[in-house]
Short mmCIF file of the N, C-alpha and C atoms (twelve columns), coordinates in Angstrom:
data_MODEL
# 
_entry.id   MODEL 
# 
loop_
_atom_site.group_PDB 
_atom_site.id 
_atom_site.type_symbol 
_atom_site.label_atom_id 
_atom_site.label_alt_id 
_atom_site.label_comp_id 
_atom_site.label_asym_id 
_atom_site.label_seq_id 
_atom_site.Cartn_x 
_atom_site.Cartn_y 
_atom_site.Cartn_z 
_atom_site.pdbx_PDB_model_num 
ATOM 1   N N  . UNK A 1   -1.978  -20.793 -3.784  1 
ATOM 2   C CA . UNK A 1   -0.822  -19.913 -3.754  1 
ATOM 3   C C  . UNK A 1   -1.297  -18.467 -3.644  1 
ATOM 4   N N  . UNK A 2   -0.448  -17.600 -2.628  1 
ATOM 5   C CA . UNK A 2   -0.765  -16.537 -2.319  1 
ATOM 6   C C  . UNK A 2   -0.378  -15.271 -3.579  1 
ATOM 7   N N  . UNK A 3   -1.043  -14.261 -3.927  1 
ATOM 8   C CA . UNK A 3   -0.055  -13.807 -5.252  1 
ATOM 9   C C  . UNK A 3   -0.512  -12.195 -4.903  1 
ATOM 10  N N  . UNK A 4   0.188   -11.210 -4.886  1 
ATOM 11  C CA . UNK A 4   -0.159  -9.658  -4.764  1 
ATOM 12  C C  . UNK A 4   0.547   -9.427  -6.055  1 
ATOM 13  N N  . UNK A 5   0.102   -8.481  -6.617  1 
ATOM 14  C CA . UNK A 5   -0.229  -7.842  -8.212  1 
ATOM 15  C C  . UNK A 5   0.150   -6.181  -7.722  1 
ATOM 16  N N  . UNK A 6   0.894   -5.416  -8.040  1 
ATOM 17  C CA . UNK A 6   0.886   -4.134  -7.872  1 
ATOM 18  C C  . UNK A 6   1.146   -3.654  -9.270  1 
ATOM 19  N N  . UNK A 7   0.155   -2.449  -9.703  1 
ATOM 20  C CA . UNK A 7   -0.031  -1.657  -10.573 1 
ATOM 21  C C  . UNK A 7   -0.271  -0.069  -10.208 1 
ATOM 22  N N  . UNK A 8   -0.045  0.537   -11.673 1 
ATOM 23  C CA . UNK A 8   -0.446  2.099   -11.259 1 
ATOM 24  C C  . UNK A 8   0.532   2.938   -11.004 1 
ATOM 25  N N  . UNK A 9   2.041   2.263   -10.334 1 
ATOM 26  C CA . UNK A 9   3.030   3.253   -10.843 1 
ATOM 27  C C  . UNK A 9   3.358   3.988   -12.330 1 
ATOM 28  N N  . UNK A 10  4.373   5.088   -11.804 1 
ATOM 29  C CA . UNK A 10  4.965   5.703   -13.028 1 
ATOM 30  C C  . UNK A 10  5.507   6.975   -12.193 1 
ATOM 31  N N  . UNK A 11  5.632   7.761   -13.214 1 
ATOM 32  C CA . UNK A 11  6.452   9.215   -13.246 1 
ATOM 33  C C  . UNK A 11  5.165   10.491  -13.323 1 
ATOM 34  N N  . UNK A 12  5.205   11.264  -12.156 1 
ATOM 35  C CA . UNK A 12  4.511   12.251  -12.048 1 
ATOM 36  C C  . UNK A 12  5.157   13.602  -11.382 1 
ATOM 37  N N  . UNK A 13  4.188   14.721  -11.767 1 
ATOM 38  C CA . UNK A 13  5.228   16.270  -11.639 1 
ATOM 39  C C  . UNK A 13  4.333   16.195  -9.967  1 
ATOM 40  N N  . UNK A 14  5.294   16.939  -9.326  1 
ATOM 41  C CA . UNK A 14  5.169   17.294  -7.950  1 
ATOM 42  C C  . UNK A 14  3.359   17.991  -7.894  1 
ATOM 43  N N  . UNK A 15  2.896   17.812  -7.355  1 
ATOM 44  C CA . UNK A 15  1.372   17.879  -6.869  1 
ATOM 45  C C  . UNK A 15  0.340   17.406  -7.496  1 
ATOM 46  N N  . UNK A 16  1.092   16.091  -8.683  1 
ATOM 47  C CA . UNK A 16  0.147   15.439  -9.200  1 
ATOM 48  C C  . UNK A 16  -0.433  14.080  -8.053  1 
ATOM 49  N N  . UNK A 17  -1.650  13.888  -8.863  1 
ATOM 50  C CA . UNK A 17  -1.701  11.957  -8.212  1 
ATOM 51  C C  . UNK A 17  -2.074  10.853  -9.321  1 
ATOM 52  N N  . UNK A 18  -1.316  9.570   -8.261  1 
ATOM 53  C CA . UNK A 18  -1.809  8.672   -9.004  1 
ATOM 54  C C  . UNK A 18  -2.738  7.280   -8.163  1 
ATOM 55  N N  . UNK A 19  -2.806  6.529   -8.723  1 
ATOM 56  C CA . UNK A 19  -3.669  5.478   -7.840  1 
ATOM 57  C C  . UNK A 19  -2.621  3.894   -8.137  1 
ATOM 58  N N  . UNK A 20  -2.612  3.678   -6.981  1 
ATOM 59  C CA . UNK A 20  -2.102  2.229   -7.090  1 
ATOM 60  C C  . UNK A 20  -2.815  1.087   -6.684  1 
ATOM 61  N N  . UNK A 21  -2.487  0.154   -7.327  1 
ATOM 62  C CA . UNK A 21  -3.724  -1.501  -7.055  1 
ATOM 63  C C  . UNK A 21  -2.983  -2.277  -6.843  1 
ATOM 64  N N  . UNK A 22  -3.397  -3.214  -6.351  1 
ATOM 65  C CA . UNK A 22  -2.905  -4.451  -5.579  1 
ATOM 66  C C  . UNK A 22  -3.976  -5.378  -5.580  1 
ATOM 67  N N  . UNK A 23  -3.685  -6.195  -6.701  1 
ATOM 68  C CA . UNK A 23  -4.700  -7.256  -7.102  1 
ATOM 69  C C  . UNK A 23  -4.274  -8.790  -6.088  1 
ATOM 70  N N  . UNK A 24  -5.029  -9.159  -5.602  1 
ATOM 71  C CA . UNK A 24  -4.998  -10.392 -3.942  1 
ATOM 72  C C  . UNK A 24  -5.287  -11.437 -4.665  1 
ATOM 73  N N  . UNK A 25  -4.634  -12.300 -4.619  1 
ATOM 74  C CA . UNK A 25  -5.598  -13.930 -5.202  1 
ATOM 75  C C  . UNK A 25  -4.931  -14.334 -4.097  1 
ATOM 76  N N  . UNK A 26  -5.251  -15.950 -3.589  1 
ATOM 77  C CA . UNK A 26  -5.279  -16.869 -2.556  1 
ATOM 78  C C  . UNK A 26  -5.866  -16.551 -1.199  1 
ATOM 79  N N  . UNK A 27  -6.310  -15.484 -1.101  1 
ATOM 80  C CA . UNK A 27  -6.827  -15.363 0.133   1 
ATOM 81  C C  . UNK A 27  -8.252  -14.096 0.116   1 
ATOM 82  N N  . UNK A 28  -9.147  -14.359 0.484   1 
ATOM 83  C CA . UNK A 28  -10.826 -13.361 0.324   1 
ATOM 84  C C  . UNK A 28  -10.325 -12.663 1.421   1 
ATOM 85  N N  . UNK A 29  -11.088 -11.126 1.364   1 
ATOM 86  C CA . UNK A 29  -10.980 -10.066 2.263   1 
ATOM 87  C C  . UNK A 29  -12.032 -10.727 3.222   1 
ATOM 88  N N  . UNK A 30  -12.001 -11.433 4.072   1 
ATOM 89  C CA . UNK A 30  -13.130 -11.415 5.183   1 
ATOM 90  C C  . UNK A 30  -12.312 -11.273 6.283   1 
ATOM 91  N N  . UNK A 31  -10.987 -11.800 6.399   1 
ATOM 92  C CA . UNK A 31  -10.611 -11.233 7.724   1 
ATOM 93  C C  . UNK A 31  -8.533  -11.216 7.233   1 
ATOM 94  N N  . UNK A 32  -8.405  -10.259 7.430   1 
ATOM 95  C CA . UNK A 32  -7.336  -9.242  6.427   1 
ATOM 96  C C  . UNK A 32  -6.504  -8.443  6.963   1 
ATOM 97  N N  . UNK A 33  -5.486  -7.993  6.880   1 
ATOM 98  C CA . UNK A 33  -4.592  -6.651  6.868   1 
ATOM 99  C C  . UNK A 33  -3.750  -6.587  5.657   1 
ATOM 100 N N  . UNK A 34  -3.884  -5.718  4.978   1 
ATOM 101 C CA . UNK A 34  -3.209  -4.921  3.968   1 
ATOM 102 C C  . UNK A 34  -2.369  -3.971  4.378   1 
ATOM 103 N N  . UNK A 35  -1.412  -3.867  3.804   1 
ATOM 104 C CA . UNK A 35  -0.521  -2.766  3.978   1 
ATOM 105 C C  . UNK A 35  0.316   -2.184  2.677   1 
ATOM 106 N N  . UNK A 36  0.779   -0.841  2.763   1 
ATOM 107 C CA . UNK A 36  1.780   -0.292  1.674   1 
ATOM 108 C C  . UNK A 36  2.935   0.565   2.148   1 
ATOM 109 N N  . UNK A 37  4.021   -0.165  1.536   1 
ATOM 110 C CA . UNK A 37  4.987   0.088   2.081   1 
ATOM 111 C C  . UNK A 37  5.710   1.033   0.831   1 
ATOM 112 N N  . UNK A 38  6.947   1.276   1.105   1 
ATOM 113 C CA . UNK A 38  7.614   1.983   -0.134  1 
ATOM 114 C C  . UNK A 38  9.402   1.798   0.386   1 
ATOM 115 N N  . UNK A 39  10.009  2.146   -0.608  1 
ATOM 116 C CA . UNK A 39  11.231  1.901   -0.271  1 
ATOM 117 C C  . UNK A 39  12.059  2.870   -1.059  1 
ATOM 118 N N  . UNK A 40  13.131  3.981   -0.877  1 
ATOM 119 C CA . UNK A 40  13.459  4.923   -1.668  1 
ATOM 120 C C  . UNK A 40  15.141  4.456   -1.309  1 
ATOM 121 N N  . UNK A 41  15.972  4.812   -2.706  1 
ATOM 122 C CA . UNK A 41  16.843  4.703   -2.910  1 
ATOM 123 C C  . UNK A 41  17.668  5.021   -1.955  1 
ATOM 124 N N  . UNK A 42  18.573  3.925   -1.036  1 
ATOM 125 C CA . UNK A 42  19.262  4.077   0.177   1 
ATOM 126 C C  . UNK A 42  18.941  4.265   1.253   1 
ATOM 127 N N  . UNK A 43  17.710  4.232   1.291   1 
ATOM 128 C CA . UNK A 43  16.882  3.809   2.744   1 
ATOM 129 C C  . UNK A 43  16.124  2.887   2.915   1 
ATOM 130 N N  . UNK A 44  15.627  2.426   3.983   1 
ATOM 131 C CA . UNK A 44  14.738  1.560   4.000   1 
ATOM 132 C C  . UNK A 44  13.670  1.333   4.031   1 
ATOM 133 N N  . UNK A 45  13.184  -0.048  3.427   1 
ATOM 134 C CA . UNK A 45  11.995  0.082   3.337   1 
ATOM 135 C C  . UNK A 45  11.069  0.287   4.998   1 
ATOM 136 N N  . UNK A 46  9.758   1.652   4.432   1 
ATOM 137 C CA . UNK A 46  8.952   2.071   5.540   1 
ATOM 138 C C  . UNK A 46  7.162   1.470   5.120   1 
ATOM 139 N N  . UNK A 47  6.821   1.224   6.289   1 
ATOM 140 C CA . UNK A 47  5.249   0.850   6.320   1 
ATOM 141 C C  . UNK A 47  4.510   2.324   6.593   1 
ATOM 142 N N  . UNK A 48  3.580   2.708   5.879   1 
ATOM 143 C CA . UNK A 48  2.859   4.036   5.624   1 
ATOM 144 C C  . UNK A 48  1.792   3.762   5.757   1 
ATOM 145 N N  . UNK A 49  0.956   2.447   6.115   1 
ATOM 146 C CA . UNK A 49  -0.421  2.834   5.325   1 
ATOM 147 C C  . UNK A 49  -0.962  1.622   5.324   1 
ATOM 148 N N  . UNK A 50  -1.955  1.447   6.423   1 
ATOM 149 C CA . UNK A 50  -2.489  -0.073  6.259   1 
ATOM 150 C C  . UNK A 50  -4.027  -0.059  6.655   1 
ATOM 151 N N  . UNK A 51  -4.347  -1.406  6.455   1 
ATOM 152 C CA . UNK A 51  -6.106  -1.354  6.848   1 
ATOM 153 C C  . UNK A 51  -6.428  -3.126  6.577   1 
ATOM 154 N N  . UNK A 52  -7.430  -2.872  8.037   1 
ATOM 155 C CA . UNK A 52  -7.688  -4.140  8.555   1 
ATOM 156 C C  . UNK A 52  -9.456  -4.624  8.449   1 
ATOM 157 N N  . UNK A 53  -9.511  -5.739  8.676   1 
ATOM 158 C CA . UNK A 53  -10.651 -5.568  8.553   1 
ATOM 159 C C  . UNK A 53  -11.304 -5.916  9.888   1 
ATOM 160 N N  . UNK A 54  -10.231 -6.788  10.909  1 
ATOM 161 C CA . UNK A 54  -10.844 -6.623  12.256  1 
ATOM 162 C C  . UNK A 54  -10.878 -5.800  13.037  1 
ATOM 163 N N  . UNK A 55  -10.058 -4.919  12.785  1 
ATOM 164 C CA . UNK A 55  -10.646 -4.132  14.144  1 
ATOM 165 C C  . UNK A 55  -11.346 -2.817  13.429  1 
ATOM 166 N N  . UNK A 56  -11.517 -2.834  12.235  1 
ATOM 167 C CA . UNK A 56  -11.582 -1.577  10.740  1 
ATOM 168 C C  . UNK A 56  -11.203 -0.732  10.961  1 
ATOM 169 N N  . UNK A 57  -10.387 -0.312  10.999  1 
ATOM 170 C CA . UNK A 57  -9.446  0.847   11.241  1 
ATOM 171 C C  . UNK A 57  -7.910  0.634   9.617   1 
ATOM 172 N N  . UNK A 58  -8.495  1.872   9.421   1 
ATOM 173 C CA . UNK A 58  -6.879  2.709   8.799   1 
ATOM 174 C C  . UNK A 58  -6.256  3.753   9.236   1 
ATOM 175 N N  . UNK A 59  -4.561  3.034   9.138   1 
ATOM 176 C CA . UNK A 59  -3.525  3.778   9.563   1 
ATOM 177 C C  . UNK A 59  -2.650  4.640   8.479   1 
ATOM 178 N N  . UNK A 60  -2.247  5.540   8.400   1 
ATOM 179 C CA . UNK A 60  -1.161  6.405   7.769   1 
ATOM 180 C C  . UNK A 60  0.030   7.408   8.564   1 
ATOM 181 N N  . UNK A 61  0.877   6.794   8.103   1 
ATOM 182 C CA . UNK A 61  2.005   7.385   8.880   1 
ATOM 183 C C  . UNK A 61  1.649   9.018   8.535   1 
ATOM 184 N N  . UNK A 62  2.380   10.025  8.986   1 
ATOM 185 C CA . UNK A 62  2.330   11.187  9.395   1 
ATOM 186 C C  . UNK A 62  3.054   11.878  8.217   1 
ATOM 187 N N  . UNK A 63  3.683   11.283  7.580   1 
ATOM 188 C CA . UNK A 63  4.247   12.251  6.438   1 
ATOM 189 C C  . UNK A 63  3.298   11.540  5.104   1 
ATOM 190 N N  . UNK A 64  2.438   11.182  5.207   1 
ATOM 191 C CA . UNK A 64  1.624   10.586  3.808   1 
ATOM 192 C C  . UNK A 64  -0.192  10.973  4.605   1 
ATOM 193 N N  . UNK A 65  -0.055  11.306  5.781   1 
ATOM 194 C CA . UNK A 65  -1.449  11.390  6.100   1 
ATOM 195 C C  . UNK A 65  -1.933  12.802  5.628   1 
ATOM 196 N N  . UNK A 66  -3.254  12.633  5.101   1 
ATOM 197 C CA . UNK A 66  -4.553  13.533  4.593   1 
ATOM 198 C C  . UNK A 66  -3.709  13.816  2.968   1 
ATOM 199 N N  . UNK A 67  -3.010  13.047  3.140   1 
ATOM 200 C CA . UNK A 67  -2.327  13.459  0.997   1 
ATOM 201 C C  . UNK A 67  -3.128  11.826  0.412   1 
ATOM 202 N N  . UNK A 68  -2.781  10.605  1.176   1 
ATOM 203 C CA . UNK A 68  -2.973  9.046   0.423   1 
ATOM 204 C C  . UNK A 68  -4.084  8.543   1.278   1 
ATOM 205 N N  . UNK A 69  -4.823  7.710   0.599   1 
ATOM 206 C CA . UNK A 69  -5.957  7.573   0.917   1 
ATOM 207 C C  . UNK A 69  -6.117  5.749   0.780   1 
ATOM 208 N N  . UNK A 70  -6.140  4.444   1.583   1 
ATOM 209 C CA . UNK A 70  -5.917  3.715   1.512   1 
ATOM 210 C C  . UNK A 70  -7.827  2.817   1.488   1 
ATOM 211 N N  . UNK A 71  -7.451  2.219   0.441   1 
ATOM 212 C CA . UNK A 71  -9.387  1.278   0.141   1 
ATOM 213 C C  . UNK A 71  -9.004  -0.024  -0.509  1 
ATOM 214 N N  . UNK A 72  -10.298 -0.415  -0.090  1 
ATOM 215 C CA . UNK A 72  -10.422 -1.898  -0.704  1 
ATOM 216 C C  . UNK A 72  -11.459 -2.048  -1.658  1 
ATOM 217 N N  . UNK A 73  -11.485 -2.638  -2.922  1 
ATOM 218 C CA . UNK A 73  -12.674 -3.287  -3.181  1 
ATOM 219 C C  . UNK A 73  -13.142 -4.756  -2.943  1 
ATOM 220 N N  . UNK A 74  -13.902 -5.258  -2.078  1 
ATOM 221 C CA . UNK A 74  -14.007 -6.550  -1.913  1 
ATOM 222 C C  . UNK A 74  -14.335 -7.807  -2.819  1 
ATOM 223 N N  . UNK A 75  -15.381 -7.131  -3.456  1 
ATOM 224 C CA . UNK A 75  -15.928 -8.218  -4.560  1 
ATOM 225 C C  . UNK A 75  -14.599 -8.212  -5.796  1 
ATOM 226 N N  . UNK A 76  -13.556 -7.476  -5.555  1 
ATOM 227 C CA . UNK A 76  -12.282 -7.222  -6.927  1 
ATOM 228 C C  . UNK A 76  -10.654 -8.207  -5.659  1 
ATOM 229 N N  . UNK A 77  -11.511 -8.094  -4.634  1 
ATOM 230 C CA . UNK A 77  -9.992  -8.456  -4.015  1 
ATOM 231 C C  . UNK A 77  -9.013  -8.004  -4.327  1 
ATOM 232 N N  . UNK A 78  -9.221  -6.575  -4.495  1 
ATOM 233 C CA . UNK A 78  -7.957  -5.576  -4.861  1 
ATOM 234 C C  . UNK A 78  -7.861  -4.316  -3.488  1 
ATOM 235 N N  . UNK A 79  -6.844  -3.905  -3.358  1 
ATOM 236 C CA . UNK A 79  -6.575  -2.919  -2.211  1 
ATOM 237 C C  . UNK A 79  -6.052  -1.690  -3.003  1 
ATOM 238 N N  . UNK A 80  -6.492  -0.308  -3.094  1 
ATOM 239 C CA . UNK A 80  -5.928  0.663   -3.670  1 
ATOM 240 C C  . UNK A 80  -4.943  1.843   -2.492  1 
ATOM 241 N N  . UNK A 81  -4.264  2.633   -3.641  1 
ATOM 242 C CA . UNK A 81  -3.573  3.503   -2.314  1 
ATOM 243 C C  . UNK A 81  -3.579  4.759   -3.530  1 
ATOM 244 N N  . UNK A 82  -5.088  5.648   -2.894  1 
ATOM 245 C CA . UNK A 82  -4.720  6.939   -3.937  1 
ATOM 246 C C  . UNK A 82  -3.938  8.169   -3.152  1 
ATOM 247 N N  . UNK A 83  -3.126  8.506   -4.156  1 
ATOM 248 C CA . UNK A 83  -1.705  9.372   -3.353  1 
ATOM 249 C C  . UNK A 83  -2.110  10.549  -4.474  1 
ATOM 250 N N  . UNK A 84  -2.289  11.505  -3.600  1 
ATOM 251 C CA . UNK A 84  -2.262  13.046  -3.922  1 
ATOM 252 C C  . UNK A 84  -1.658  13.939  -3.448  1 
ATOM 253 N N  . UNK A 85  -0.870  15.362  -4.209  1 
ATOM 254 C CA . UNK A 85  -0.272  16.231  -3.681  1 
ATOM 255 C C  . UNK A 85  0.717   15.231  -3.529  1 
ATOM 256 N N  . UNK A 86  1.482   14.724  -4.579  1 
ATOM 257 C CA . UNK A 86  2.313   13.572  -4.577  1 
ATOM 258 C C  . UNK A 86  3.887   14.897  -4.100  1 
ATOM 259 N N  . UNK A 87  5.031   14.611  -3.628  1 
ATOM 260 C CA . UNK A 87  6.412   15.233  -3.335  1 
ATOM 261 C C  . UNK A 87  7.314   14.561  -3.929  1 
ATOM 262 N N  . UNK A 88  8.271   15.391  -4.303  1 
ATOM 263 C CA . UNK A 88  9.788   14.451  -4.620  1 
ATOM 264 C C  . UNK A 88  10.009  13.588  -3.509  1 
ATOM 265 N N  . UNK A 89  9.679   14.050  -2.623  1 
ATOM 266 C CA . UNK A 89  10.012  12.603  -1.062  1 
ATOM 267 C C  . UNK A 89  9.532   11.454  -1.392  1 
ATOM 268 N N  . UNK A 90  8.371   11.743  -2.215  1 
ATOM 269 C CA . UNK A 90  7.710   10.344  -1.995  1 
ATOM 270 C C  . UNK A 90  8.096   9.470   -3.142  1 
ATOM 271 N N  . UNK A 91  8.885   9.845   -3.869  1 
ATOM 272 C CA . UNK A 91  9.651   8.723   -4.918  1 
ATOM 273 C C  . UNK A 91  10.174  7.776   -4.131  1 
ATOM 274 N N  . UNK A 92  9.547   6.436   -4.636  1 
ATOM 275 C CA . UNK A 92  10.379  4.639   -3.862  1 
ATOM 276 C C  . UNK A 92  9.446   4.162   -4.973  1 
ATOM 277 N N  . UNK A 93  10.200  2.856   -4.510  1 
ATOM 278 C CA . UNK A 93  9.366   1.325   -4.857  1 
ATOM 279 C C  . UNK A 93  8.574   1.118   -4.138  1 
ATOM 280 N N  . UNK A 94  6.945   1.264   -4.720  1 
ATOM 281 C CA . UNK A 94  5.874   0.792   -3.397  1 
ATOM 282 C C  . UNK A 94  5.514   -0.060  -3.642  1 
ATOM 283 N N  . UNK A 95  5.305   -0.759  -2.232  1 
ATOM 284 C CA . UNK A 95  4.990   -2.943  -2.257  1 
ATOM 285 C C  . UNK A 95  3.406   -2.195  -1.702  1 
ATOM 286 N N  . UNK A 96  2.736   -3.392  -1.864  1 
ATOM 287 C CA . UNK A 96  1.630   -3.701  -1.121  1 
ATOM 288 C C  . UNK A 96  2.255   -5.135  -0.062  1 
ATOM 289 N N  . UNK A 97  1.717   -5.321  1.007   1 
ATOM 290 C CA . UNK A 97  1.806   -6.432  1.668   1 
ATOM 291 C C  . UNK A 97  0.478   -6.622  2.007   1 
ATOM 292 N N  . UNK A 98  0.132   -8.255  2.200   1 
ATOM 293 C CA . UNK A 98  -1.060  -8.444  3.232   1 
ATOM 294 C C  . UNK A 98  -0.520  -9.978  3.569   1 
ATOM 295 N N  . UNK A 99  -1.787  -10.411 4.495   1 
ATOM 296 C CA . UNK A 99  -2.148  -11.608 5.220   1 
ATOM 297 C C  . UNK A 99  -3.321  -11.877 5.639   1 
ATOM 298 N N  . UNK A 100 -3.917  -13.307 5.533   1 
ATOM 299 C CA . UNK A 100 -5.576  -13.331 6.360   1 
ATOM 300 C C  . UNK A 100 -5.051  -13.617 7.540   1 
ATOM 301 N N  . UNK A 101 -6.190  -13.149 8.455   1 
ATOM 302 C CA . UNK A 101 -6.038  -13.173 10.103  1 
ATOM 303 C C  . UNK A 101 -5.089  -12.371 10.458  1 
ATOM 304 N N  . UNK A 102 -4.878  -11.445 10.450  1 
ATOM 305 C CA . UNK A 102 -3.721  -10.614 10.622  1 
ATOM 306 C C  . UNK A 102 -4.712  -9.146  11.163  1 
ATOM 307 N N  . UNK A 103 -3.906  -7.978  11.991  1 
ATOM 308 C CA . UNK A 103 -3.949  -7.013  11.953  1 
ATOM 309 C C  . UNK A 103 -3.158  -6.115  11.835  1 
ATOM 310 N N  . UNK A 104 -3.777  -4.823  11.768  1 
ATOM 311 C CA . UNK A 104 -2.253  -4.151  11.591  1 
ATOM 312 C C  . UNK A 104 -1.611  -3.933  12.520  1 
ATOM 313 N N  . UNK A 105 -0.144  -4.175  12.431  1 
ATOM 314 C CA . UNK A 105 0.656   -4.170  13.538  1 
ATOM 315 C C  . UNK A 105 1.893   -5.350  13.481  1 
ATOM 316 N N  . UNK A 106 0.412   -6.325  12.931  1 
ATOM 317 C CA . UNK A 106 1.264   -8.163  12.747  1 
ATOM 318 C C  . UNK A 106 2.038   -8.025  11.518  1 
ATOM 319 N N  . UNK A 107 2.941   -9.184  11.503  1 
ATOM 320 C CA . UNK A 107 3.574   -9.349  10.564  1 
ATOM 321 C C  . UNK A 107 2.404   -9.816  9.203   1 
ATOM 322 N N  . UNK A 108 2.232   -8.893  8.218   1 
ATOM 323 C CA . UNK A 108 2.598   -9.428  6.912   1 
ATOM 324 C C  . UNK A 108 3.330   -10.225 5.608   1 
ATOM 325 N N  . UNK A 109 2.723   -11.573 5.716   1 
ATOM 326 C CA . UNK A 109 3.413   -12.620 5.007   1 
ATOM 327 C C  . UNK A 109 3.657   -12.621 3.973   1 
ATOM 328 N N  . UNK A 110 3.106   -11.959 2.713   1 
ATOM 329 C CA . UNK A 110 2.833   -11.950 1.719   1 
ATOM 330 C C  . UNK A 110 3.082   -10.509 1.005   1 
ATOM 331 N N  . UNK A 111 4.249   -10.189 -0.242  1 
ATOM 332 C CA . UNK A 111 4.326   -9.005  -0.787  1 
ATOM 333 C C  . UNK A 111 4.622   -9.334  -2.167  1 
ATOM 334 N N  . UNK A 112 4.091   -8.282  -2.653  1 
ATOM 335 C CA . UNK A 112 4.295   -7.935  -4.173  1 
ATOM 336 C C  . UNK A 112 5.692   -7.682  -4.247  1 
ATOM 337 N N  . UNK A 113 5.707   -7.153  -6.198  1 
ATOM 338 C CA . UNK A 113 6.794   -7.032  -6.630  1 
ATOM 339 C C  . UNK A 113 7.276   -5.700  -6.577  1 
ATOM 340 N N  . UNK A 114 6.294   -5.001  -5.997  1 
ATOM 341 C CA . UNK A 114 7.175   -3.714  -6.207  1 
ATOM 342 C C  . UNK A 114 6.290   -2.658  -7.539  1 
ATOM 343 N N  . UNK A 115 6.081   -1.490  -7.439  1 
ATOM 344 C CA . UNK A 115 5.976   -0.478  -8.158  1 
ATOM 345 C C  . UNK A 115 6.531   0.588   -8.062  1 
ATOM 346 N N  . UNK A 116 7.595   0.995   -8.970  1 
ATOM 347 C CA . UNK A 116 8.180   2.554   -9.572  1 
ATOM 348 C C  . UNK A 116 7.059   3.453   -9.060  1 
ATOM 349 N N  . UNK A 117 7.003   4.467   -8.115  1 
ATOM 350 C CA . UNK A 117 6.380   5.617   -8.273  1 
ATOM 351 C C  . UNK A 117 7.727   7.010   -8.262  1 
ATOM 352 N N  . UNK A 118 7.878   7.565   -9.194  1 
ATOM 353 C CA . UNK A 118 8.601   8.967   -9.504  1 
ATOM 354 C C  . UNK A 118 7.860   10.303  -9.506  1 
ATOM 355 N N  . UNK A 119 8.400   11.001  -8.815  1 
ATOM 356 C CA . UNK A 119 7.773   12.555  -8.774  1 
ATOM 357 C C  . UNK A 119 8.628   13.630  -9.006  1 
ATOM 358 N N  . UNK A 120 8.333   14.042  -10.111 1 
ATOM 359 C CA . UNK A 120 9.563   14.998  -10.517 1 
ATOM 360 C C  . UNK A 120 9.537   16.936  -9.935  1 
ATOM 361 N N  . UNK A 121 10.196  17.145  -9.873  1 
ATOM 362 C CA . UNK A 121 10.014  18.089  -9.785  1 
ATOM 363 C C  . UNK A 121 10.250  19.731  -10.397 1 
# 
């Protein structure tokens, strides 16, 4: 059974950061796409931020790029997303998604429950 773990939310003042994890069981990083998505009150959920391991390349959408910083640890089978110079914009529910054999682009089968990130201002 496939299982994503998201941790590391909470409530932070505008230009703080925090780090989020995404703990992977059922499937080893050898061939992978991860992704993090977020979802803010009355909109929909957006994909920001992913990384593959075939073609190795990471992506970040344009309003989170050079602020969040997207990694893996392999031997932890965990995927992190450190977000700095955090904005009131960026308050949602952030998922992690992944899949093996996948790149980014493909559909992601597999998502967490969701983490609270708040930025106050």
């Amino acid at each position: 059974e496939v299982q994503l773990v998201e941790s590391g939310g909470g409530l932070v003042q505008t230009g703080g950061s925090l780090r989020l994890a995404c703990a992977v069981s059922g499937f080893t990083f050898d061939d992978y796409a991860l992704g993090w998505f977020r979802q803010a009150p009355g909109k929909e959920r957006e994909g920001f931020s992913c990384i593959s391991s075939r073609d190795s390349i990471t992506y970040y959408e344009d309003s989170v790029k050079g602020r969040f910083t997207i990694s893996t640890d392999n031997a932890k089978n965990t995927v992190y997303l450190q977000m700095n110079s955090l904005k009131p914009e960026d308050t949602a529910v952030y998922f992690c998604a992944g899949a093996p054999e996948r790149a980014c682009g493909d559909r992601l089968d597999y998502w967490g429950q969701g983490t609270q990130v708040t930025v106050s201002s």
